[in-house]
Short mmCIF file of C-alpha atoms in Angstrom, two decimals:
data_model
loop_
_atom_site.label_atom_id
_atom_site.label_comp_id
_atom_site.label_asym_id
_atom_site.label_seq_id
_atom_site.Cartn_x
_atom_site.Cartn_y
_atom_site.Cartn_z
CA UNK G 32 -14.84 -18.06 -23.45
CA UNK G 33 -11.74 -19.86 -22.15
CA UNK G 34 -11.87 -23.60 -21.92
CA UNK G 35 -10.03 -26.01 -19.61
CA UNK G 36 -7.19 -25.91 -22.16
CA UNK G 37 -7.28 -22.07 -22.21
CA UNK G 38 -7.89 -20.59 -18.77
CA UNK G 39 -9.09 -17.06 -18.26
CA UNK G 40 -6.02 -14.78 -18.59
CA UNK G 41 -5.81 -11.71 -16.34
CA UNK G 42 -3.05 -9.10 -16.31
CA UNK G 43 -2.44 -7.20 -13.06
CA UNK G 44 -0.51 -3.99 -13.58
CA UNK G 45 1.05 -2.07 -10.66
CA UNK G 46 2.22 1.46 -11.41
CA UNK G 47 5.04 3.64 -9.98
CA UNK G 48 6.23 3.39 -6.47
CA UNK G 49 4.17 0.29 -5.75
CA UNK G 50 7.43 -1.66 -5.57
CA UNK G 51 7.88 0.22 -2.28
CA UNK G 52 4.76 -1.20 -0.66
CA UNK G 53 5.31 -2.19 2.95
CA UNK G 54 7.94 0.51 3.46
CA UNK G 55 6.46 3.61 1.82
CA UNK G 56 3.86 5.39 3.96
CA UNK G 57 2.43 2.25 5.59
CA UNK G 58 -0.11 4.41 7.42
CA UNK G 59 -1.68 4.96 3.94
CA UNK G 60 -0.73 1.88 1.92
CA UNK G 61 -0.38 -0.81 4.62
CA UNK G 62 2.48 -3.09 5.65
CA UNK G 63 2.14 -5.76 2.93
CA UNK G 64 4.89 -5.79 0.29
CA UNK G 65 4.08 -6.01 -3.43
CA UNK G 66 5.39 -9.63 -3.34
CA UNK G 67 2.92 -10.40 -0.59
CA UNK G 68 0.07 -8.90 -2.68
CA UNK G 69 1.11 -10.76 -5.79
CA UNK G 70 1.57 -14.12 -4.04
CA UNK G 71 -1.93 -13.89 -2.46
CA UNK G 72 -3.42 -12.94 -5.83
CA UNK G 73 -1.58 -15.83 -7.53
CA UNK G 74 -3.00 -18.28 -4.96
CA UNK G 75 -6.51 -17.04 -5.49
CA UNK G 76 -6.15 -17.10 -9.24
CA UNK G 77 -4.85 -20.66 -9.22
CA UNK G 78 -7.77 -21.78 -7.09
CA UNK G 79 -10.16 -20.12 -9.64
CA UNK G 80 -8.34 -21.62 -12.67
CA UNK G 81 -7.18 -18.23 -13.82
CA UNK G 82 -3.87 -17.57 -15.60
CA UNK G 83 -2.56 -14.50 -13.79
CA UNK G 84 0.38 -12.30 -14.86
CA UNK G 85 1.53 -9.55 -12.41
CA UNK G 86 3.81 -6.73 -13.53
CA UNK G 87 5.03 -3.59 -11.91
CA UNK G 88 6.80 -0.70 -13.51
CA UNK G 89 7.84 2.82 -12.55
CA UNK G 90 7.86 3.70 -16.27
CA UNK G 91 4.74 4.76 -18.15
CA UNK G 92 5.91 3.33 -21.46
CA UNK G 93 6.41 -0.14 -19.92
CA UNK G 94 2.87 -0.11 -18.62
CA UNK G 95 1.62 0.97 -22.01
CA UNK G 96 3.60 -1.79 -23.77
CA UNK G 97 2.04 -4.36 -21.39
CA UNK G 98 -1.44 -3.00 -22.12
CA UNK G 99 -0.79 -3.12 -25.87
CA UNK G 100 0.58 -6.66 -25.71
CA UNK G 101 -2.60 -7.69 -23.86
CA UNK G 102 -4.66 -6.77 -26.91
CA UNK G 103 -3.34 -9.80 -28.84
CA UNK G 104 -2.04 -12.31 -26.31
CA UNK G 105 -5.45 -13.68 -25.12
CA UNK G 106 -5.73 -11.43 -22.03
CA UNK G 107 -9.42 -11.19 -21.06
CA UNK G 108 -9.04 -8.49 -18.40
CA UNK G 109 -6.65 -5.99 -16.91
CA UNK G 110 -6.62 -5.15 -13.22
CA UNK G 111 -4.62 -1.91 -13.00
CA UNK G 112 -3.39 0.26 -10.13
CA UNK G 113 -1.85 3.06 -12.18
CA UNK G 114 -0.78 4.82 -8.96
CA UNK G 115 0.33 8.45 -9.71
CA UNK G 116 -0.34 7.91 -13.44
CA UNK G 117 -3.94 7.70 -12.55
CA UNK G 118 -4.08 11.50 -12.49
CA UNK G 119 -1.75 12.33 -15.31
CA UNK G 120 -1.61 9.74 -18.08
CA UNK G 121 -3.76 10.24 -21.06
CA UNK G 122 -1.34 7.75 -22.77
CA UNK G 123 -2.38 4.94 -20.39
CA UNK G 124 -6.00 5.88 -21.04
CA UNK G 125 -5.44 5.69 -24.81
CA UNK G 126 -3.78 2.28 -24.50
CA UNK G 127 -6.66 1.01 -22.34
CA UNK G 128 -9.18 2.37 -24.82
CA UNK G 129 -7.54 0.11 -27.44
CA UNK G 130 -7.99 -2.95 -25.27
CA UNK G 131 -11.27 -4.86 -25.81
CA UNK G 132 -11.35 -6.83 -22.52
CA UNK G 133 -12.52 -5.83 -19.04
CA UNK G 134 -10.59 -3.17 -17.10
CA UNK G 135 -10.85 -2.79 -13.32
CA UNK G 136 -9.07 0.14 -11.67
CA UNK G 137 -7.76 -0.49 -8.12
CA UNK G 138 -6.42 1.95 -5.53
CA UNK G 139 -5.16 0.92 -2.14
CA UNK G 140 -6.16 4.12 -0.46
CA UNK G 141 -9.48 5.99 -0.74
CA UNK G 142 -8.34 8.62 -3.24
CA UNK G 143 -11.56 10.59 -2.61
CA UNK G 144 -10.32 11.33 0.92
CA UNK G 145 -6.97 12.56 -0.22
CA UNK G 146 -5.57 15.61 -2.00
CA UNK G 147 -7.86 17.22 -4.61
CA UNK G 148 -5.51 16.31 -7.49
CA UNK G 149 -5.77 12.59 -6.57
CA UNK G 150 -9.55 12.69 -6.96
CA UNK G 151 -9.41 12.80 -10.74
CA UNK G 152 -8.66 9.67 -12.72
CA UNK G 153 -8.08 9.44 -16.49
CA UNK G 154 -8.21 5.68 -16.19
CA UNK G 155 -11.72 5.74 -14.79
CA UNK G 156 -12.93 7.09 -18.11
CA UNK G 157 -12.20 3.54 -19.53
CA UNK G 158 -12.54 1.35 -16.41
CA UNK G 159 -15.51 -1.02 -16.18
CA UNK G 160 -15.19 -0.79 -12.36
CA UNK G 161 -13.18 1.12 -9.78
CA UNK G 162 -12.29 -0.11 -6.32
CA UNK G 163 -10.60 2.29 -3.85
CA UNK G 164 -9.78 2.29 -0.19
CA UNK G 165 -9.84 -1.47 0.58
CA UNK G 166 -6.07 -1.86 0.69
CA UNK G 167 -4.79 -5.02 -0.97
CA UNK G 168 -8.27 -6.58 -0.66
CA UNK G 169 -9.23 -4.34 -3.57
CA UNK G 170 -7.13 -6.47 -5.90
CA UNK G 171 -8.93 -9.60 -4.64
CA UNK G 172 -12.30 -7.97 -5.15
CA UNK G 173 -11.30 -7.05 -8.69
CA UNK G 174 -10.17 -10.55 -9.47
CA UNK G 175 -13.39 -12.02 -8.09
CA UNK G 176 -15.40 -9.50 -10.18
CA UNK G 177 -13.48 -10.40 -13.32
CA UNK G 178 -14.06 -14.15 -12.75
CA UNK G 179 -17.73 -13.65 -12.03
CA UNK G 180 -18.36 -11.26 -14.92
CA UNK G 181 -16.47 -13.55 -17.34
CA UNK G 182 -18.61 -16.49 -16.30
CA UNK G 183 -21.74 -14.56 -17.07
CA UNK G 184 -20.45 -13.11 -20.31
#
């Protein structure tokens, strides 16, 4: 359990096209930018004493590299919105399966109300929890869950 000297470390991973938040299909994904989302998460994390790292990549391998690095750098939990890789990436699932900490999967939209292909998630096979359809508030709910679960671990 992290001490005051070693705060709880959480990695937030945003998958492909999330760099376009605020301008790409705002009717589905909202008007907040990814910078807005990350800043709000960083404020919340700081208030909770959590060391938060946020990363976005359009490249599957970069997301996998970040997950693999989290195995040995003290990361206690990963909050991941794999975006389109949710439905296609066995490689991200394999990387998450090698990570011993908590994994919370987040989706801005309710994927269960969308196209049939979006209703299957490889990542869910590893995730300890899944949050969908709450917009950016889903990230906040995931962070709160990680903090609460870590405190009771």
